[in-house]
mmCIF file of C-alpha atoms in Angstrom:
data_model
loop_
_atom_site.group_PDB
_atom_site.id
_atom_site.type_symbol
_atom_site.label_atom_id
_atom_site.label_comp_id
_atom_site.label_asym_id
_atom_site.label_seq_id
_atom_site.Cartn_x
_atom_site.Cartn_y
_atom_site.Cartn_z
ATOM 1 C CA UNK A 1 5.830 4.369 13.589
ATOM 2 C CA UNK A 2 8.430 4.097 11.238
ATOM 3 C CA UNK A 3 9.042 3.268 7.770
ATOM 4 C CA UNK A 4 11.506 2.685 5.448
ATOM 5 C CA UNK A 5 12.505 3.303 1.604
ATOM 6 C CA UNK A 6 16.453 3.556 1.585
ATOM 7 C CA UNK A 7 17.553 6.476 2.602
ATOM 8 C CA UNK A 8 13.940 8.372 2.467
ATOM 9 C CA UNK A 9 12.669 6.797 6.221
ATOM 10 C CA UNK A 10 9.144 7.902 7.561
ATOM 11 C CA UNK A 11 9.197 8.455 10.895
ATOM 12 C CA UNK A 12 5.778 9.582 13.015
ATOM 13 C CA UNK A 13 4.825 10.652 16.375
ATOM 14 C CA UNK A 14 1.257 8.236 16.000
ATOM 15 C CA UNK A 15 0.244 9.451 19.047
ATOM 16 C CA UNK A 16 0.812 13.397 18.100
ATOM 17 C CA UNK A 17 -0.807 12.769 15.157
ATOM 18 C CA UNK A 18 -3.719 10.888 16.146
ATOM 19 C CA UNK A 19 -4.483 13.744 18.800
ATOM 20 C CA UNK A 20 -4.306 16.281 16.037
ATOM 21 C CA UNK A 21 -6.831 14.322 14.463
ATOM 22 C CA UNK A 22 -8.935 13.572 17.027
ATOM 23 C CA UNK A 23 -9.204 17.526 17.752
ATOM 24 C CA UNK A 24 -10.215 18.317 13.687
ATOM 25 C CA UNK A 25 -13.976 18.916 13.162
ATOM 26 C CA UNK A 26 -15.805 18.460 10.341
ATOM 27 C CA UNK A 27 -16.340 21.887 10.304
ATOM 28 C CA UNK A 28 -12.895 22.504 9.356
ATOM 29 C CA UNK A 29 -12.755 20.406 6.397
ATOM 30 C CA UNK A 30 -13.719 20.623 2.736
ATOM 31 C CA UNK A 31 -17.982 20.577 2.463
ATOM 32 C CA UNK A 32 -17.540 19.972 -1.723
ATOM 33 C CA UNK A 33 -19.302 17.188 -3.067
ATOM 34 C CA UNK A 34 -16.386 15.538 -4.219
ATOM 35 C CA UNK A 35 -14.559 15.555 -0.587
ATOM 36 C CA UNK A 36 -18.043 14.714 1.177
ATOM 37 C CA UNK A 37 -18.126 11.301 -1.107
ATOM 38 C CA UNK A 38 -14.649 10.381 -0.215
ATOM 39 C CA UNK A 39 -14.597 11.221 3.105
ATOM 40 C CA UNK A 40 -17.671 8.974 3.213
ATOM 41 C CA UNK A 41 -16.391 6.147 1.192
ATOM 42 C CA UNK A 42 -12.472 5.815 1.325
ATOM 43 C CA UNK A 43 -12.490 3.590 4.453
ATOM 44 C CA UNK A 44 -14.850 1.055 3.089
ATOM 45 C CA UNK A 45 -13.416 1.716 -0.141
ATOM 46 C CA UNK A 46 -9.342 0.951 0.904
ATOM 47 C CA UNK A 47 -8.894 -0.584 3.753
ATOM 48 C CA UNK A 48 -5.654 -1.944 3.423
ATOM 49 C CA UNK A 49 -4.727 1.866 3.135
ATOM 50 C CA UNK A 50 -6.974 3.120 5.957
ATOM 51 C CA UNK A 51 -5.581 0.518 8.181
ATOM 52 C CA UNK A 52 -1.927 1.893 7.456
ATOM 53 C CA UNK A 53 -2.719 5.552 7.572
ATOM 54 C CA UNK A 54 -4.601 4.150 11.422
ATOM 55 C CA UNK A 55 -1.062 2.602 11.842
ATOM 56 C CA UNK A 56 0.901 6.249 11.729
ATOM 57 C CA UNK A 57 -2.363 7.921 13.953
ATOM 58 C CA UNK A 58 -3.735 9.515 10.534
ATOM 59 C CA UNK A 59 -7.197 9.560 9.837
ATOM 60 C CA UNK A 60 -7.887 8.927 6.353
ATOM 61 C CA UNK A 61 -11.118 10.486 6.390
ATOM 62 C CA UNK A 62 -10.077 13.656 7.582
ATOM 63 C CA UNK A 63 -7.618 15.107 4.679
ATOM 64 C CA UNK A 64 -6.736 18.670 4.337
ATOM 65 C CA UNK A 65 -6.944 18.953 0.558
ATOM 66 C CA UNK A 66 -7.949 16.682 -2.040
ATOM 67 C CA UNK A 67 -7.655 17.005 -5.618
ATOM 68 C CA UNK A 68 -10.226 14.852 -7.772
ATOM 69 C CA UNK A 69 -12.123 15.048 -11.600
ATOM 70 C CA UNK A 70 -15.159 13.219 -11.544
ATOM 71 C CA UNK A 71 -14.958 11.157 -14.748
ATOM 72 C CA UNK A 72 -18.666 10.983 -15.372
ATOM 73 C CA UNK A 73 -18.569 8.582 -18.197
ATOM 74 C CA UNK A 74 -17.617 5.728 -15.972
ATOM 75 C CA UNK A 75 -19.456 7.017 -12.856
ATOM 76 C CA UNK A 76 -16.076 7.097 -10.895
ATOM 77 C CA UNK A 77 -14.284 9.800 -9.343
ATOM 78 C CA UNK A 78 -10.276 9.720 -9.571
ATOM 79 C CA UNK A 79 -8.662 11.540 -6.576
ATOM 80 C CA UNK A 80 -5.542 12.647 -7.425
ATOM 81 C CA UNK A 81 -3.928 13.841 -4.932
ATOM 82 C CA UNK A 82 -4.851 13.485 -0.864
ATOM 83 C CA UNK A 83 -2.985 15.198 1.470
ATOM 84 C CA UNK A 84 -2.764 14.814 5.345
ATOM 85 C CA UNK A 85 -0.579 16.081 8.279
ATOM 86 C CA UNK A 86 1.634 13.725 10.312
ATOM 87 C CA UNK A 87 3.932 14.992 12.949
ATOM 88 C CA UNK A 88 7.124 13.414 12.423
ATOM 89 C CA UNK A 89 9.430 13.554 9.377
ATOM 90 C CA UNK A 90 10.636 11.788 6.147
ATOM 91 C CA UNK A 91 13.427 12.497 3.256
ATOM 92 C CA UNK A 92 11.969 14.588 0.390
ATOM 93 C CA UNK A 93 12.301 11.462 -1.957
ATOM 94 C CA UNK A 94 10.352 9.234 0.505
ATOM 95 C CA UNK A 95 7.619 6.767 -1.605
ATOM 96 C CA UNK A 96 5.944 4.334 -0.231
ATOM 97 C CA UNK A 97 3.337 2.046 -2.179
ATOM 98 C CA UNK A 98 0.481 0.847 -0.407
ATOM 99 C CA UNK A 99 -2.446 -1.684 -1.894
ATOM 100 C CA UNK A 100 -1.489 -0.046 -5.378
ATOM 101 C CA UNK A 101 -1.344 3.327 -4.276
ATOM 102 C CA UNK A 102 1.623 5.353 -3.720
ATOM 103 C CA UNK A 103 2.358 7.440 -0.219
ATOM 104 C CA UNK A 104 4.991 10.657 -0.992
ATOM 105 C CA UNK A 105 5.786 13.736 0.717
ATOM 106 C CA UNK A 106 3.727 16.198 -0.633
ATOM 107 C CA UNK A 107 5.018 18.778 -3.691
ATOM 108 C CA UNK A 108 1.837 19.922 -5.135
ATOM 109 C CA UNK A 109 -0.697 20.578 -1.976
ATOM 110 C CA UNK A 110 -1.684 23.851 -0.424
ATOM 111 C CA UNK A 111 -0.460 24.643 2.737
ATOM 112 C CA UNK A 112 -2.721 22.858 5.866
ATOM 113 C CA UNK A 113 -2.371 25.537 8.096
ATOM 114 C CA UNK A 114 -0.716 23.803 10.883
ATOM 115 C CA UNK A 115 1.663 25.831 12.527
ATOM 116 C CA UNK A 116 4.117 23.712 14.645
ATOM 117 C CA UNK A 117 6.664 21.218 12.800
ATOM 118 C CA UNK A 118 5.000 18.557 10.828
ATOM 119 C CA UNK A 119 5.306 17.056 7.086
ATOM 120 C CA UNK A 120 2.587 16.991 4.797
ATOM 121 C CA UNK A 121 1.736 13.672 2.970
ATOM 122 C CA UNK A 122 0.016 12.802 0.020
ATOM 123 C CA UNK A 123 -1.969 9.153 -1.055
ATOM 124 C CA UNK A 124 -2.124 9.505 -5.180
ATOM 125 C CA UNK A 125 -4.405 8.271 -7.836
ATOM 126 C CA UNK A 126 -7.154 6.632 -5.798
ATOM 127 C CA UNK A 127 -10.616 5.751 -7.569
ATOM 128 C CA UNK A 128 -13.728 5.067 -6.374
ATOM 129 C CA UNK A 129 -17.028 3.926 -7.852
ATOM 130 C CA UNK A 130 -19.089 7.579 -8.168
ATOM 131 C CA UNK A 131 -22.827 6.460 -8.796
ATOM 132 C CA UNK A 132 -25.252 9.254 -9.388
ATOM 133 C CA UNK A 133 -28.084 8.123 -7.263
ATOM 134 C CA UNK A 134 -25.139 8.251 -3.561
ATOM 135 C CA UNK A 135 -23.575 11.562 -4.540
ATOM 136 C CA UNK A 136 -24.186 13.354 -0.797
#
């Protein structure tokens, strides 16, 4: 899968990728409240998104850090920043806006662990509704 902003092109291995996700347990992600709820609720939540990430063989349940502030005024959590692994590569500038949302290569997220060549990716400034009575 490729994709395109000027000179900063995405280009994935979808089917590296989606192996690497279909090997991840749950046990080897983030068991925080915060990831549990998004993990449970970003596919219903942004599909249009979810259906790209599916597109480049990512799983957008299945990040590898997530950065979030639950704004508990307005019973909504704001996730800043969501990274994932693809196996593939894309220009440092690379941004990509999808359903409102914007797609970079990461700068800010810890390192995933992943030893062989890959790029790290990060969806930004996603919110979801965060009632009290369906926190996990």
């Amino acid at each position: 899968m490729n994709a395109s902003n000027g000179s900063a092109a995405l280009r994935v291995d979808a089917e590296k990728t989606r192996a690497f996700y279909r090997a991840l347990r749950e046990e080897e992600l983030c068991d925080c409240e915060g990831c549990q709820y998004y993990r449970a609720h970003v596919r219903q939540a942004f599909p249009k998104i979810a259906d790209y990430f599916d597109s480049l063989g990512m799983d957008i349940e299945k990040p590898f850090s997530v950065s979030y502030v639950e704004m508990e005024k307005e019973n909504k959590m704001l996730y800043m920043a969501c990274c994932y692994v693809a196996f593939g590569d894309c220009g440092l500038d690379f941004r990509q806006m999808i359903d409102g949302a914007v797609l970079t290569r990461a700068g800010a997220c810890p390192d995933s662990g992943v030893e062989e060549p890959h790029i790290e990716l990060e969806i930004e400034e996603l919110t979801m509704c965060y009632p009290k009575e369906e926190k996990p």
